[in-house]
Amino acid sequence: MTKPAMGRYLAWLALAVGLGAAALALGGAVAASTVDPAFEALVSRLAADGLPEAKVRRLFSRAEMAFSPKAMSDKLTALYMRKYGLRLVADIQTRLAALGWYPGPADGKLDRMTRWSIKAYQAAEGLPQLGTATETLLAELSASPKHAPADLAFPQFPKAEVHDIVLTPERLAEAREFYQRNRAALARARERFGVPEEYMVALLAVETRVGRYLGDEVAVVNLASLVAGEDVSRLPRAFAYEKPAPDRLAWIKAKATEKGEWAYGELRALLRYADAQGIDPLSIPGSIYGAIGICQFMPSNALKYAVDGNGDGKADLFDPDDAVASLGNILRAMGWREPMSEEAMRKVFYGYNHSQVYVNTIMDAARRLRDASGSGTTKP
């Protein structure tokens, strides 16, 4: 982890510990009465599954443990858009097309062309170029119907899409710095698990900027919120614009249950991981869906694949030595064997994250890192 990232993590840890101490000082009776109502059933379920109820209740009584609808709303919206398309996106596409900013169909899918068109309009209006579909944007398109210039040239996107931001000179420089600073740990992981250094560093560059960005969320809060979000009445704004028909609403409820049950398993795993490592669950930052550490393991994978890389007796996914060893361990478990074809490598990375864009980016970043370092460890 870089010094700035370590500083942010330690600050996060200190804040969490301080808040936890303050909450405990209030006493058990007060704590028992301050569990967010959205989490009451979850606390009972965790206790029924064998977790110490007093300990769970103390955790859920702390001020940070407040329900947020964002994680489940974002997940359901993304799944719904993929299956049906979103009315809001389609309305924005229709408006952009009428103004000459968008050449595609109003299919409700926020694809590359739609994002490009939104950004082009926002740039012309002097707005932040976010590329997202919001009701505010739709209102702006109506209030300020700025037509595109007649000579507007629409881009031709390459078929092999990548996350361009990961491949910028600045981000690649971060990855090379991590590579140089952690050569010994990376070499140990390669010897132990067979995964070449450049591929591990490329994956970490995609996931967390090689430890510089560990997530803005508290993993345990988001996982608990996903579980509570099984009750879609707690997500009043998620589909307010969409107004789905009854059959689609039934689909949404079924997906919410499916994702909530998945999140429950991950929440239990996170609590077990935190207990095994002797750390406060609320000190663990993560992604919106609960992935943690430099390599962004889901907690169930942390239990299975996190290993001690530096011999201190812990498997700390926020420590570079442990993180790269754990990454090598899971990639080997997912099928990494030397020698490997590019097709086989891509299959392993797709198993890590089901996105071809993600895989494309790792392969491109690994090639650039290998070329820059002069390493000959792998020639896909």
PDB file of C-alpha atoms in Angstrom, residues 1-3 6 173-190 195-198 200-201 204 209-212 294 309-310 318-325:
ATOM      1  CA  MET A   1       0.000   0.000   0.000  1.00  0.00           C
ATOM      2  CA  THR A   2       1.295   3.488  -0.772  1.00  0.00           C
ATOM      3  CA  LYS A   3       1.982   5.918   2.054  1.00  0.00           C
ATOM      4  CA  MET A   6      -1.942   3.717   4.171  1.00  0.00           C
ATOM      5  CA  ALA A 173       3.087   4.877 -13.816  1.00  0.00           C
ATOM      6  CA  GLU A 174       1.371   4.006 -10.529  1.00  0.00           C
ATOM      7  CA  ALA A 175       1.338   0.354 -11.555  1.00  0.00           C
ATOM      8  CA  ARG A 176       5.029   0.387 -12.518  1.00  0.00           C
ATOM      9  CA  GLU A 177       5.919   2.027  -9.201  1.00  0.00           C
ATOM     10  CA  PHE A 178       4.023  -0.695  -7.325  1.00  0.00           C
ATOM     11  CA  TYR A 179       5.759  -3.318  -9.465  1.00  0.00           C
ATOM     12  CA  GLN A 180       9.208  -1.964  -8.547  1.00  0.00           C
ATOM     13  CA  ARG A 181       8.423  -1.399  -4.870  1.00  0.00           C
ATOM     14  CA  ASN A 182       6.993  -4.908  -4.395  1.00  0.00           C
ATOM     15  CA  ARG A 183       9.272  -6.945  -6.653  1.00  0.00           C
ATOM     16  CA  ALA A 184      10.238  -9.354  -3.885  1.00  0.00           C
ATOM     17  CA  ALA A 185       6.648 -10.071  -2.849  1.00  0.00           C
ATOM     18  CA  LEU A 186       5.554 -10.469  -6.466  1.00  0.00           C
ATOM     19  CA  ALA A 187       8.440 -12.827  -7.185  1.00  0.00           C
ATOM     20  CA  ARG A 188       7.548 -14.935  -4.148  1.00  0.00           C
ATOM     21  CA  ALA A 189       3.940 -15.127  -5.282  1.00  0.00           C
ATOM     22  CA  ARG A 190       5.027 -16.155  -8.803  1.00  0.00           C
ATOM     23  CA  VAL A 195       1.259 -16.297 -11.892  1.00  0.00           C
ATOM     24  CA  PRO A 196       3.619 -13.796 -13.613  1.00  0.00           C
ATOM     25  CA  GLU A 197       4.102 -10.478 -11.903  1.00  0.00           C
ATOM     26  CA  GLU A 198       2.757  -8.276 -14.678  1.00  0.00           C
ATOM     27  CA  MET A 200      -1.035  -9.598 -10.887  1.00  0.00           C
ATOM     28  CA  VAL A 201      -0.042  -5.930 -11.024  1.00  0.00           C
ATOM     29  CA  LEU A 204      -4.519  -4.690  -9.007  1.00  0.00           C
ATOM     30  CA  ARG A 209      -5.104   1.547  -8.488  1.00  0.00           C
ATOM     31  CA  VAL A 210      -2.644  -0.885  -6.859  1.00  0.00           C
ATOM     32  CA  GLY A 211      -3.950  -0.055  -3.402  1.00  0.00           C
ATOM     33  CA  ARG A 212      -4.334   3.703  -3.813  1.00  0.00           C
ATOM     34  CA  ILE A 294      -6.034  -4.305  -2.489  1.00  0.00           C
ATOM     35  CA  GLY A 309       2.573 -13.590   2.329  1.00  0.00           C
ATOM     36  CA  ASN A 310       5.079 -12.102   4.762  1.00  0.00           C
ATOM     37  CA  PHE A 318      -4.673  -4.533   2.845  1.00  0.00           C
ATOM     38  CA  ASP A 319      -0.993  -5.503   3.108  1.00  0.00           C
ATOM     39  CA  PRO A 320       0.766  -5.758  -0.297  1.00  0.00           C
ATOM     40  CA  ASP A 321       2.699  -8.930   0.600  1.00  0.00           C
ATOM     41  CA  ASP A 322      -0.444 -10.741   1.709  1.00  0.00           C
ATOM     42  CA  ALA A 323      -2.553  -9.257  -1.083  1.00  0.00           C
ATOM     43  CA  VAL A 324      -0.333 -10.421  -3.950  1.00  0.00           C
ATOM     44  CA  ALA A 325       0.110 -13.873  -2.386  1.00  0.00           C
TER      45      ALA A 325
END
